[in-house]
Every structure is written in C-alpha cells, then in structure tokens.
Amino acid sequence: WRKNRKDKTFMVIPSRIFNYLVGRLWGVRLHDYNCGLKIYTKNAAKSLDLYGGMHRFIPLLLHQKGFSVSEIPTEHQKRMFGKSKYGFSKVFKDLPDMFTMFFLNRYSNRPMHFFGLIGGLMLFMGTVFLTYLTIIWLMGESIGGRPLLFLGMLLVIAGFQLFFTGFLADLIIHSSRGSKQSDLLLKYETEK
C-alpha cells in the first residue's frame, strides 16, 4: 500500500472513501485497493476472470477464491509527468462496479433473495395503495385521477416483474449446474 502518499488531498480522500466502503462491505480491510504494485502467485493470477472495472477488486476476488491477501507498505513517489485520471468523479464511476461486486458476492447463488425481497416489498406497497383506493371507491369517491392509483399499479406490476426475475434467475442457476448438482445428491439406504 502507498504509505505517506504524495498525492493531493482531492485524490487521497476519494481513495480512502473507496477503501473504507470496500472494507466495510466485504470485511477484507486493506489500506489501498488501488495501489498499482501488486504481486500474485501464478495460480492466483490464472484464477482471475476480470472485466469492466473489476481490476480494482483483485484482492477481494482472490480472497473470495481462498487465496491469502496481505499488503506491505511501499514508498510512494510524487508524480513527475502527466495528470492523474483519478478524483471525486472516479468515486461515482466505481460505484456501479462496487454494486456489481456486492451483488455477485451476496446473491450470485440465490438471486431470488435479492429480487424477491425488493419485488415483494413493491408488491406489498402497491397492494396497500390499491386496497386503500378500492375502499375509497366503494365509499363513492372518484379515484381515476389520483396519482396514488398509478403509483399502486406501477408498484404491483414492477413487483411482479422483479419477483419473477428472481424466480427465473434461480431456475437458470439451478439448470446451469446440471450434472454438478446431481453429483452432490446423496442416497441413503438402510439395511434391515
């Protein structure tokens, strides 16, 4: 990790925020995920499947695959040429990759837990709104022009869609495992 960084404050603060968030979300606390100096074993490097901005999460990816991850301080040199591309705007570019990593880490084997929870909450809220409006309608009031009607319908439709997206994702994961899953099934027999 870059000890005693020679960068300007507007570059160090976003990096510290990023390192803090990654450490809090995944429990792999490192001083500097973005340090350019990294050393890997051959097996660790071959196990990586990087795309997009996932290079920022290499220590986390390796930790998830069972490799040990550590850091040692390095002497940071002040930039002599050119301009850095990093700053506060970089934090907002890293957030989608951070969300992707969080989702893959927590829900890649059980997407229904993610989509089903959000879809179920939306479905519940939409049903509550529509039930309320139905009661008002039964009392003789007009509900056709109320924004709550459209919000309730939108929440119910989106809730169903998210719920079934999670259901389909679970089916796809289950069917893609195919023979791998059948190898794990155990048959118990007892002798009489």
mmCIF file of C-alpha atoms in Angstrom:
data_model
loop_
_atom_site.group_PDB
_atom_site.id
_atom_site.type_symbol
_atom_site.label_atom_id
_atom_site.label_comp_id
_atom_site.label_asym_id
_atom_site.label_seq_id
_atom_site.Cartn_x
_atom_site.Cartn_y
_atom_site.Cartn_z
ATOM 1 C CA TRP A 1 0.000 0.000 0.000
ATOM 2 C CA ARG A 2 1.122 3.528 -0.680
ATOM 3 C CA LYS A 3 2.314 4.786 2.676
ATOM 4 C CA ASN A 4 2.704 8.561 3.018
ATOM 5 C CA ARG A 5 1.035 9.272 -0.305
ATOM 6 C CA LYS A 6 2.363 12.276 -2.163
ATOM 7 C CA ASP A 7 -0.923 12.913 -3.981
ATOM 8 C CA LYS A 8 -3.107 15.964 -3.487
ATOM 9 C CA THR A 9 -5.897 15.822 -0.921
ATOM 10 C CA PHE A 10 -8.660 15.734 -3.555
ATOM 11 C CA MET A 11 -7.105 12.484 -4.810
ATOM 12 C CA VAL A 12 -6.460 10.864 -1.435
ATOM 13 C CA ILE A 13 -9.948 11.426 0.026
ATOM 14 C CA PRO A 14 -11.887 9.538 -2.715
ATOM 15 C CA SER A 15 -9.385 6.698 -2.480
ATOM 16 C CA ARG A 16 -9.849 6.473 1.285
ATOM 17 C CA ILE A 17 -13.638 6.529 0.895
ATOM 18 C CA PHE A 18 -13.424 3.717 -1.673
ATOM 19 C CA ASN A 19 -11.092 1.629 0.531
ATOM 20 C CA TYR A 20 -13.332 2.174 3.557
ATOM 21 C CA LEU A 21 -16.520 1.183 1.696
ATOM 22 C CA VAL A 22 -14.965 -1.940 0.197
ATOM 23 C CA GLY A 23 -13.546 -2.937 3.593
ATOM 24 C CA ARG A 24 -16.886 -2.421 5.329
ATOM 25 C CA LEU A 25 -18.962 -4.213 2.695
ATOM 26 C CA TRP A 26 -16.760 -7.300 2.366
ATOM 27 C CA GLY A 27 -14.700 -7.407 5.547
ATOM 28 C CA VAL A 28 -11.374 -7.507 3.672
ATOM 29 C CA ARG A 29 -9.759 -4.415 5.120
ATOM 30 C CA LEU A 30 -6.797 -3.109 3.182
ATOM 31 C CA HIS A 31 -5.218 0.316 3.272
ATOM 32 C CA ASP A 32 -5.104 0.732 -0.500
ATOM 33 C CA TYR A 33 -7.052 -1.382 -3.005
ATOM 34 C CA ASN A 34 -5.864 0.813 -5.866
ATOM 35 C CA CYS A 35 -2.131 0.532 -5.298
ATOM 36 C CA GLY A 36 -0.566 -0.236 -8.674
ATOM 37 C CA LEU A 37 2.097 -2.518 -7.224
ATOM 38 C CA LYS A 38 0.644 -5.990 -6.743
ATOM 39 C CA ILE A 39 2.243 -9.426 -6.581
ATOM 40 C CA TYR A 40 0.364 -12.660 -7.315
ATOM 41 C CA THR A 41 1.162 -16.321 -7.486
ATOM 42 C CA LYS A 42 0.710 -17.943 -10.881
ATOM 43 C CA ASN A 43 -2.360 -19.868 -9.688
ATOM 44 C CA ALA A 44 -3.937 -16.728 -8.258
ATOM 45 C CA ALA A 45 -3.402 -14.751 -11.463
ATOM 46 C CA LYS A 46 -4.815 -17.563 -13.630
ATOM 47 C CA SER A 47 -7.921 -17.838 -11.447
ATOM 48 C CA LEU A 48 -8.958 -14.244 -12.165
ATOM 49 C CA ASP A 49 -11.729 -13.510 -14.651
ATOM 50 C CA LEU A 50 -11.667 -9.722 -14.952
ATOM 51 C CA TYR A 51 -13.995 -7.464 -16.917
ATOM 52 C CA GLY A 52 -15.111 -3.846 -16.676
ATOM 53 C CA GLY A 53 -13.598 -2.164 -13.646
ATOM 54 C CA MET A 54 -13.104 -5.380 -11.683
ATOM 55 C CA HIS A 55 -9.329 -4.851 -11.587
ATOM 56 C CA ARG A 56 -9.944 -2.597 -8.574
ATOM 57 C CA PHE A 57 -11.272 -5.594 -6.659
ATOM 58 C CA ILE A 58 -8.486 -8.091 -7.381
ATOM 59 C CA PRO A 59 -7.570 -8.532 -3.683
ATOM 60 C CA LEU A 60 -11.237 -9.128 -2.842
ATOM 61 C CA LEU A 61 -11.737 -11.577 -5.725
ATOM 62 C CA LEU A 62 -8.663 -13.554 -4.689
ATOM 63 C CA HIS A 63 -9.769 -13.590 -1.052
ATOM 64 C CA GLN A 64 -13.161 -14.983 -2.117
ATOM 65 C CA LYS A 65 -11.384 -17.760 -4.028
ATOM 66 C CA GLY A 66 -9.472 -18.762 -0.896
ATOM 67 C CA PHE A 67 -6.127 -17.103 -1.594
ATOM 68 C CA SER A 68 -4.410 -15.221 1.210
ATOM 69 C CA VAL A 69 -4.264 -11.473 0.725
ATOM 70 C CA SER A 70 -1.918 -9.119 2.533
ATOM 71 C CA GLU A 71 -0.216 -5.814 1.957
ATOM 72 C CA ILE A 72 3.129 -4.261 2.724
ATOM 73 C CA PRO A 73 3.961 -0.558 2.711
ATOM 74 C CA THR A 74 5.650 0.845 -0.390
ATOM 75 C CA GLU A 75 7.365 4.171 -0.861
ATOM 76 C CA HIS A 76 5.094 6.413 -2.867
ATOM 77 C CA GLN A 77 6.742 8.756 -5.353
ATOM 78 C CA LYS A 78 5.317 12.104 -6.338
ATOM 79 C CA ARG A 79 4.027 12.209 -9.932
ATOM 80 C CA MET A 80 6.592 13.832 -12.184
ATOM 81 C CA PHE A 81 4.770 13.811 -15.531
ATOM 82 C CA GLY A 82 1.194 13.948 -16.772
ATOM 83 C CA LYS A 83 -2.099 14.247 -14.935
ATOM 84 C CA SER A 84 -3.952 11.647 -12.952
ATOM 85 C CA LYS A 85 -7.397 10.487 -14.086
ATOM 86 C CA TYR A 86 -8.499 9.904 -10.505
ATOM 87 C CA GLY A 87 -10.527 12.283 -8.351
ATOM 88 C CA PHE A 88 -14.006 12.685 -6.889
ATOM 89 C CA SER A 89 -15.643 11.843 -10.226
ATOM 90 C CA LYS A 90 -13.870 8.467 -10.120
ATOM 91 C CA VAL A 91 -15.830 7.515 -6.991
ATOM 92 C CA PHE A 92 -19.086 7.734 -8.961
ATOM 93 C CA LYS A 93 -17.611 5.618 -11.754
ATOM 94 C CA ASP A 94 -16.539 2.988 -9.206
ATOM 95 C CA LEU A 95 -19.965 2.729 -7.542
ATOM 96 C CA PRO A 96 -21.576 0.574 -10.285
ATOM 97 C CA ASP A 97 -18.646 -1.857 -10.133
ATOM 98 C CA MET A 98 -18.897 -1.887 -6.342
ATOM 99 C CA PHE A 99 -22.622 -2.696 -6.602
ATOM 100 C CA THR A 100 -21.868 -5.472 -9.116
ATOM 101 C CA MET A 101 -19.280 -6.984 -6.770
ATOM 102 C CA PHE A 102 -21.655 -6.712 -3.820
ATOM 103 C CA PHE A 103 -24.453 -8.380 -5.780
ATOM 104 C CA LEU A 104 -22.217 -11.169 -7.094
ATOM 105 C CA ASN A 105 -20.750 -11.771 -3.654
ATOM 106 C CA ARG A 106 -24.060 -11.891 -1.806
ATOM 107 C CA TYR A 107 -26.612 -13.097 -4.326
ATOM 108 C CA SER A 108 -24.927 -14.930 -7.206
ATOM 109 C CA ASN A 109 -26.154 -18.291 -5.881
ATOM 110 C CA ARG A 110 -29.528 -17.034 -4.684
ATOM 111 C CA PRO A 111 -30.818 -14.131 -6.800
ATOM 112 C CA MET A 112 -34.380 -14.718 -5.595
ATOM 113 C CA HIS A 113 -33.336 -13.389 -2.184
ATOM 114 C CA PHE A 114 -32.456 -10.060 -3.801
ATOM 115 C CA PHE A 115 -35.119 -9.705 -6.483
ATOM 116 C CA GLY A 116 -37.795 -11.447 -4.437
ATOM 117 C CA LEU A 117 -37.288 -9.162 -1.448
ATOM 118 C CA ILE A 118 -37.415 -5.946 -3.462
ATOM 119 C CA GLY A 119 -40.243 -7.236 -5.671
ATOM 120 C CA GLY A 120 -42.191 -8.461 -2.657
ATOM 121 C CA LEU A 121 -41.879 -5.091 -0.907
ATOM 122 C CA MET A 122 -43.015 -3.249 -4.033
ATOM 123 C CA LEU A 123 -45.903 -5.674 -4.495
ATOM 124 C CA PHE A 124 -46.943 -5.232 -0.861
ATOM 125 C CA MET A 125 -46.823 -1.419 -1.037
ATOM 126 C CA GLY A 126 -48.746 -1.387 -4.318
ATOM 127 C CA THR A 127 -51.382 -3.716 -2.882
ATOM 128 C CA VAL A 128 -51.784 -1.495 0.193
ATOM 129 C CA PHE A 129 -52.243 1.595 -2.000
ATOM 130 C CA LEU A 130 -54.737 -0.141 -4.285
ATOM 131 C CA THR A 131 -56.670 -1.589 -1.331
ATOM 132 C CA TYR A 132 -56.924 1.886 0.185
ATOM 133 C CA LEU A 133 -58.159 3.285 -3.127
ATOM 134 C CA THR A 134 -60.663 0.435 -3.518
ATOM 135 C CA ILE A 135 -62.144 1.266 -0.104
ATOM 136 C CA ILE A 136 -62.403 4.937 -1.099
ATOM 137 C CA TRP A 137 -64.023 3.936 -4.402
ATOM 138 C CA LEU A 138 -66.562 1.720 -2.585
ATOM 139 C CA MET A 139 -67.475 4.772 -0.477
ATOM 140 C CA GLY A 140 -68.433 6.587 -3.671
ATOM 141 C CA GLU A 141 -65.401 8.788 -4.344
ATOM 142 C CA SER A 142 -63.741 9.038 -7.727
ATOM 143 C CA ILE A 143 -60.207 7.611 -7.853
ATOM 144 C CA GLY A 144 -59.489 7.817 -11.596
ATOM 145 C CA GLY A 145 -57.389 10.972 -11.461
ATOM 146 C CA ARG A 146 -55.410 10.175 -8.330
ATOM 147 C CA PRO A 147 -51.638 9.721 -8.703
ATOM 148 C CA LEU A 148 -51.785 7.057 -5.994
ATOM 149 C CA LEU A 149 -53.744 4.821 -8.384
ATOM 150 C CA PHE A 150 -50.974 4.951 -10.971
ATOM 151 C CA LEU A 151 -48.282 4.527 -8.319
ATOM 152 C CA GLY A 152 -50.078 1.489 -6.888
ATOM 153 C CA MET A 153 -50.460 -0.094 -10.321
ATOM 154 C CA LEU A 154 -46.822 0.625 -11.152
ATOM 155 C CA LEU A 155 -45.621 -0.915 -7.880
ATOM 156 C CA VAL A 156 -47.731 -4.055 -8.361
ATOM 157 C CA ILE A 157 -46.552 -4.577 -11.949
ATOM 158 C CA ALA A 158 -42.891 -3.850 -11.145
ATOM 159 C CA GLY A 159 -43.109 -6.017 -8.019
ATOM 160 C CA PHE A 160 -44.388 -8.990 -10.031
ATOM 161 C CA GLN A 161 -41.688 -8.455 -12.647
ATOM 162 C CA LEU A 162 -38.871 -8.301 -10.097
ATOM 163 C CA PHE A 163 -40.215 -11.303 -8.205
ATOM 164 C CA PHE A 164 -40.376 -13.405 -11.372
ATOM 165 C CA THR A 165 -36.974 -12.121 -12.498
ATOM 166 C CA GLY A 166 -35.550 -13.605 -9.295
ATOM 167 C CA PHE A 167 -37.505 -16.809 -9.850
ATOM 168 C CA LEU A 168 -36.196 -17.152 -13.425
ATOM 169 C CA ALA A 169 -32.643 -16.338 -12.321
ATOM 170 C CA ASP A 170 -32.856 -19.101 -9.705
ATOM 171 C CA LEU A 171 -34.110 -21.542 -12.354
ATOM 172 C CA ILE A 172 -31.278 -20.580 -14.714
ATOM 173 C CA ILE A 173 -28.658 -21.041 -11.995
ATOM 174 C CA HIS A 174 -30.154 -24.385 -10.981
ATOM 175 C CA SER A 175 -30.346 -25.684 -14.551
ATOM 176 C CA SER A 176 -26.853 -24.436 -15.467
ATOM 177 C CA ARG A 177 -25.368 -26.525 -12.677
ATOM 178 C CA GLY A 178 -26.933 -29.639 -14.181
ATOM 179 C CA SER A 179 -24.542 -32.513 -13.624
ATOM 180 C CA LYS A 180 -22.614 -30.679 -10.926
ATOM 181 C CA GLN A 181 -25.736 -30.555 -8.774
ATOM 182 C CA SER A 182 -26.569 -34.222 -9.318
ATOM 183 C CA ASP A 183 -23.104 -35.187 -8.102
ATOM 184 C CA LEU A 184 -23.958 -33.641 -4.749
ATOM 185 C CA LEU A 185 -27.143 -35.628 -4.181
ATOM 186 C CA LEU A 186 -26.799 -38.368 -1.604
ATOM 187 C CA LYS A 187 -28.764 -41.563 -1.440
ATOM 188 C CA TYR A 188 -29.334 -43.039 1.986
ATOM 189 C CA GLU A 189 -30.014 -46.722 2.346
ATOM 190 C CA THR A 190 -30.617 -48.706 5.468
ATOM 191 C CA GLU A 191 -30.249 -52.406 5.807
ATOM 192 C CA LYS A 192 -32.939 -54.463 7.514
#
